[in-house]
């Protein structure tokens, strides 16, 4: 694993730079849309809404008397889906969650990868052989095993195979059970 870390993985820096600009523009457009929605819903009380401001997010919730237990993603998603809130409220908070997700992907994965690229345009993540409770391999700085589904294919497109090589994505389904079946030769498990 040390050799893998030192060698790194080739990244298409130019592609990722373009994706960064596109995603920044997408995020800015979402902020502008949220500002307009906030201005209209609050009757002009909130003129310059900032999605990163917890205070302003709470103020927007008050506009619709929206009182979730917290403003965390999972809680908001349940409230939006199950709550009997006005459509404007649901639309606003859905757009806020979408913005948060795009912003997180931008900072964690696109900018995160770009800032960690070596001069050789390779990413050198840290692999941990004892990084999980299950004993599986984990990866960090950045975590390349958890590229989110939103924009995932676009981000994964930045990973390039060296000449003469190909990339493929695979995952073992129920690996532990398959290993147990192989070792035990138990008919039911097999």
Short mmCIF file of C-alpha atoms in Angstrom, two decimals:
data_model
loop_
_atom_site.label_atom_id
_atom_site.label_comp_id
_atom_site.label_asym_id
_atom_site.label_seq_id
_atom_site.Cartn_x
_atom_site.Cartn_y
_atom_site.Cartn_z
CA UNK A 1 0.00 0.00 0.00
CA UNK A 2 2.92 2.32 0.57
CA UNK A 3 3.94 1.79 -3.05
CA UNK A 4 0.37 2.55 -4.19
CA UNK A 5 0.36 5.77 -2.13
CA UNK A 6 3.75 6.85 -3.47
CA UNK A 7 2.90 6.04 -7.08
CA UNK A 8 -0.48 7.72 -6.92
CA UNK A 9 -3.25 7.70 -9.47
CA UNK A 10 -3.25 9.81 -12.65
CA UNK A 11 -5.81 12.61 -12.83
CA UNK A 12 -6.82 14.73 -15.80
CA UNK A 13 -6.07 18.11 -14.20
CA UNK A 14 -7.37 20.15 -17.16
CA UNK A 15 -10.70 18.31 -17.13
CA UNK A 16 -11.04 18.76 -13.37
CA UNK A 17 -10.26 22.50 -13.66
CA UNK A 18 -13.07 22.87 -16.23
CA UNK A 19 -15.42 20.87 -13.99
CA UNK A 20 -14.49 23.16 -11.09
CA UNK A 21 -15.46 26.29 -13.04
CA UNK A 22 -18.72 24.70 -14.23
CA UNK A 23 -19.63 23.58 -10.71
CA UNK A 24 -18.76 26.98 -9.22
CA UNK A 25 -21.08 28.59 -11.78
CA UNK A 26 -23.80 26.07 -10.96
CA UNK A 27 -23.43 26.82 -7.23
CA UNK A 28 -23.53 30.59 -7.83
CA UNK A 29 -26.69 30.22 -9.92
CA UNK A 30 -28.28 28.22 -7.11
CA UNK A 31 -27.36 30.92 -4.58
CA UNK A 32 -28.92 33.57 -6.81
CA UNK A 33 -32.08 31.49 -7.13
CA UNK A 34 -32.23 31.04 -3.33
CA UNK A 35 -31.76 34.81 -2.87
CA UNK A 36 -34.69 35.57 -5.16
CA UNK A 37 -36.86 32.97 -3.42
CA UNK A 38 -35.91 34.34 0.02
CA UNK A 39 -36.56 37.94 -1.01
CA UNK A 40 -39.99 37.10 -2.42
CA UNK A 41 -41.05 34.79 0.42
CA UNK A 42 -39.94 37.21 3.16
CA UNK A 43 -41.50 40.24 1.48
CA UNK A 44 -38.10 41.84 1.04
CA UNK A 45 -37.05 41.42 4.69
CA UNK A 46 -34.25 39.05 3.64
CA UNK A 47 -32.61 40.71 0.65
CA UNK A 48 -29.24 39.00 0.53
CA UNK A 49 -29.78 35.39 1.62
CA UNK A 50 -26.63 33.37 2.32
CA UNK A 51 -27.15 29.60 2.33
CA UNK A 52 -24.18 29.19 4.67
CA UNK A 53 -25.77 31.41 7.35
CA UNK A 54 -27.60 29.31 9.97
CA UNK A 55 -29.28 32.48 11.23
CA UNK A 56 -30.74 33.29 7.82
CA UNK A 57 -31.80 29.69 7.27
CA UNK A 58 -33.72 29.83 10.58
CA UNK A 59 -35.24 33.18 9.54
CA UNK A 60 -36.46 31.62 6.31
CA UNK A 61 -38.00 28.73 8.27
CA UNK A 62 -39.91 31.28 10.37
CA UNK A 63 -41.45 32.73 7.20
CA UNK A 64 -43.44 29.48 6.79
CA UNK A 65 -43.57 28.61 10.52
CA UNK A 66 -41.38 25.66 9.54
CA UNK A 67 -39.91 24.25 12.74
CA UNK A 68 -37.88 21.07 12.14
CA UNK A 69 -35.98 19.55 15.09
CA UNK A 70 -32.75 20.48 13.27
CA UNK A 71 -31.58 21.75 9.91
CA UNK A 72 -29.44 18.70 9.18
CA UNK A 73 -29.85 17.08 5.77
CA UNK A 74 -31.64 13.90 6.88
CA UNK A 75 -34.07 15.78 9.13
CA UNK A 76 -34.89 18.34 6.44
CA UNK A 77 -35.46 15.62 3.84
CA UNK A 78 -37.96 13.83 6.07
CA UNK A 79 -39.72 17.08 6.96
CA UNK A 80 -39.92 18.10 3.30
CA UNK A 81 -41.31 14.71 2.23
CA UNK A 82 -43.68 14.07 5.10
CA UNK A 83 -44.52 17.50 6.45
CA UNK A 84 -47.56 19.49 5.44
CA UNK A 85 -45.67 22.62 4.51
CA UNK A 86 -46.49 25.05 1.72
CA UNK A 87 -45.02 24.14 -1.66
CA UNK A 88 -42.86 27.29 -1.55
CA UNK A 89 -41.29 26.09 1.71
CA UNK A 90 -40.62 22.62 0.33
CA UNK A 91 -39.15 24.05 -2.89
CA UNK A 92 -36.91 26.47 -1.00
CA UNK A 93 -35.50 23.90 1.41
CA UNK A 94 -35.12 21.29 -1.33
CA UNK A 95 -33.10 23.83 -3.33
CA UNK A 96 -31.06 24.63 -0.19
CA UNK A 97 -30.24 20.93 0.28
CA UNK A 98 -29.29 20.64 -3.38
CA UNK A 99 -27.00 23.66 -3.04
CA UNK A 100 -25.36 22.18 0.07
CA UNK A 101 -24.71 18.95 -1.79
CA UNK A 102 -23.22 20.66 -4.86
CA UNK A 103 -21.10 22.90 -2.62
CA UNK A 104 -19.83 19.90 -0.63
CA UNK A 105 -18.94 17.98 -3.80
CA UNK A 106 -17.15 21.05 -5.16
CA UNK A 107 -15.06 21.63 -2.04
CA UNK A 108 -14.44 18.04 -0.93
CA UNK A 109 -13.91 16.28 -4.21
CA UNK A 110 -13.18 18.69 -7.04
CA UNK A 111 -11.15 21.32 -5.17
CA UNK A 112 -9.99 18.67 -2.69
CA UNK A 113 -8.48 16.55 -5.43
CA UNK A 114 -7.00 19.53 -7.28
CA UNK A 115 -5.25 20.85 -4.16
CA UNK A 116 -3.78 17.41 -3.42
CA UNK A 117 -2.46 16.71 -6.91
CA UNK A 118 1.27 16.24 -7.10
CA UNK A 119 3.43 17.85 -9.76
CA UNK A 120 3.02 14.60 -11.71
CA UNK A 121 -0.79 15.17 -11.85
CA UNK A 122 -1.34 12.14 -9.64
CA UNK A 123 -3.41 11.95 -6.49
CA UNK A 124 -1.70 10.27 -3.54
CA UNK A 125 -4.42 9.32 -1.03
CA UNK A 126 -3.70 7.65 2.29
CA UNK A 127 -4.79 4.01 2.44
CA UNK A 128 -5.51 2.57 5.87
CA UNK A 129 -5.45 -1.17 6.37
CA UNK A 130 -7.10 -0.80 9.78
CA UNK A 131 -9.32 2.16 9.03
CA UNK A 132 -12.73 0.56 9.54
CA UNK A 133 -14.51 -1.49 12.20
CA UNK A 134 -15.08 -4.27 9.67
CA UNK A 135 -11.37 -4.59 8.88
CA UNK A 136 -11.76 -3.39 5.31
CA UNK A 137 -9.38 -1.07 3.55
CA UNK A 138 -10.22 2.62 3.82
CA UNK A 139 -8.96 5.68 2.01
CA UNK A 140 -8.62 9.34 3.05
CA UNK A 141 -7.04 12.63 1.99
CA UNK A 142 -9.20 12.42 -0.12
CA UNK A 143 -11.59 9.54 0.40
CA UNK A 144 -11.78 8.11 -3.11
CA UNK A 145 -14.05 5.28 -1.99
CA UNK A 146 -16.95 7.63 -1.22
CA UNK A 147 -17.36 9.79 -4.29
CA UNK A 148 -21.03 10.77 -4.04
CA UNK A 149 -23.56 9.74 -6.65
CA UNK A 150 -24.38 13.36 -7.45
CA UNK A 151 -21.78 14.32 -10.03
CA UNK A 152 -20.02 11.02 -9.36
CA UNK A 153 -19.65 10.04 -13.03
CA UNK A 154 -18.30 13.50 -13.87
CA UNK A 155 -15.73 13.34 -11.06
CA UNK A 156 -14.75 9.76 -11.88
CA UNK A 157 -14.14 10.85 -15.48
CA UNK A 158 -11.11 12.78 -14.16
CA UNK A 159 -9.40 9.51 -13.22
CA UNK A 160 -7.42 8.32 -16.21
CA UNK A 161 -5.80 5.01 -16.95
CA UNK A 162 -2.11 5.04 -17.85
CA UNK A 163 -1.34 4.18 -21.44
CA UNK A 164 -1.95 0.51 -22.11
CA UNK A 165 -4.24 0.12 -19.09
CA UNK A 166 -8.00 0.25 -18.56
CA UNK A 167 -10.10 1.22 -15.55
CA UNK A 168 -13.05 -0.76 -14.29
CA UNK A 169 -15.29 -0.46 -11.27
CA UNK A 170 -16.25 -3.49 -9.26
CA UNK A 171 -17.61 -4.38 -5.88
CA UNK A 172 -18.05 -7.68 -4.10
CA UNK A 173 -21.58 -8.33 -2.95
CA UNK A 174 -21.68 -9.96 0.50
CA UNK A 175 -17.92 -10.56 0.48
CA UNK A 176 -17.69 -11.86 4.05
CA UNK A 177 -20.37 -14.49 3.41
CA UNK A 178 -18.63 -15.56 0.21
CA UNK A 179 -15.31 -15.96 2.03
CA UNK A 180 -17.02 -17.91 4.83
CA UNK A 181 -18.65 -20.19 2.22
CA UNK A 182 -15.35 -20.80 0.50
CA UNK A 183 -13.51 -21.67 3.72
CA UNK A 184 -16.31 -23.72 5.27
CA UNK A 185 -17.58 -25.40 2.09
CA UNK A 186 -21.01 -25.33 3.77
CA UNK A 187 -23.69 -26.34 1.24
CA UNK A 188 -26.20 -23.71 2.37
CA UNK A 189 -23.63 -20.91 2.18
CA UNK A 190 -22.28 -22.15 -1.14
#
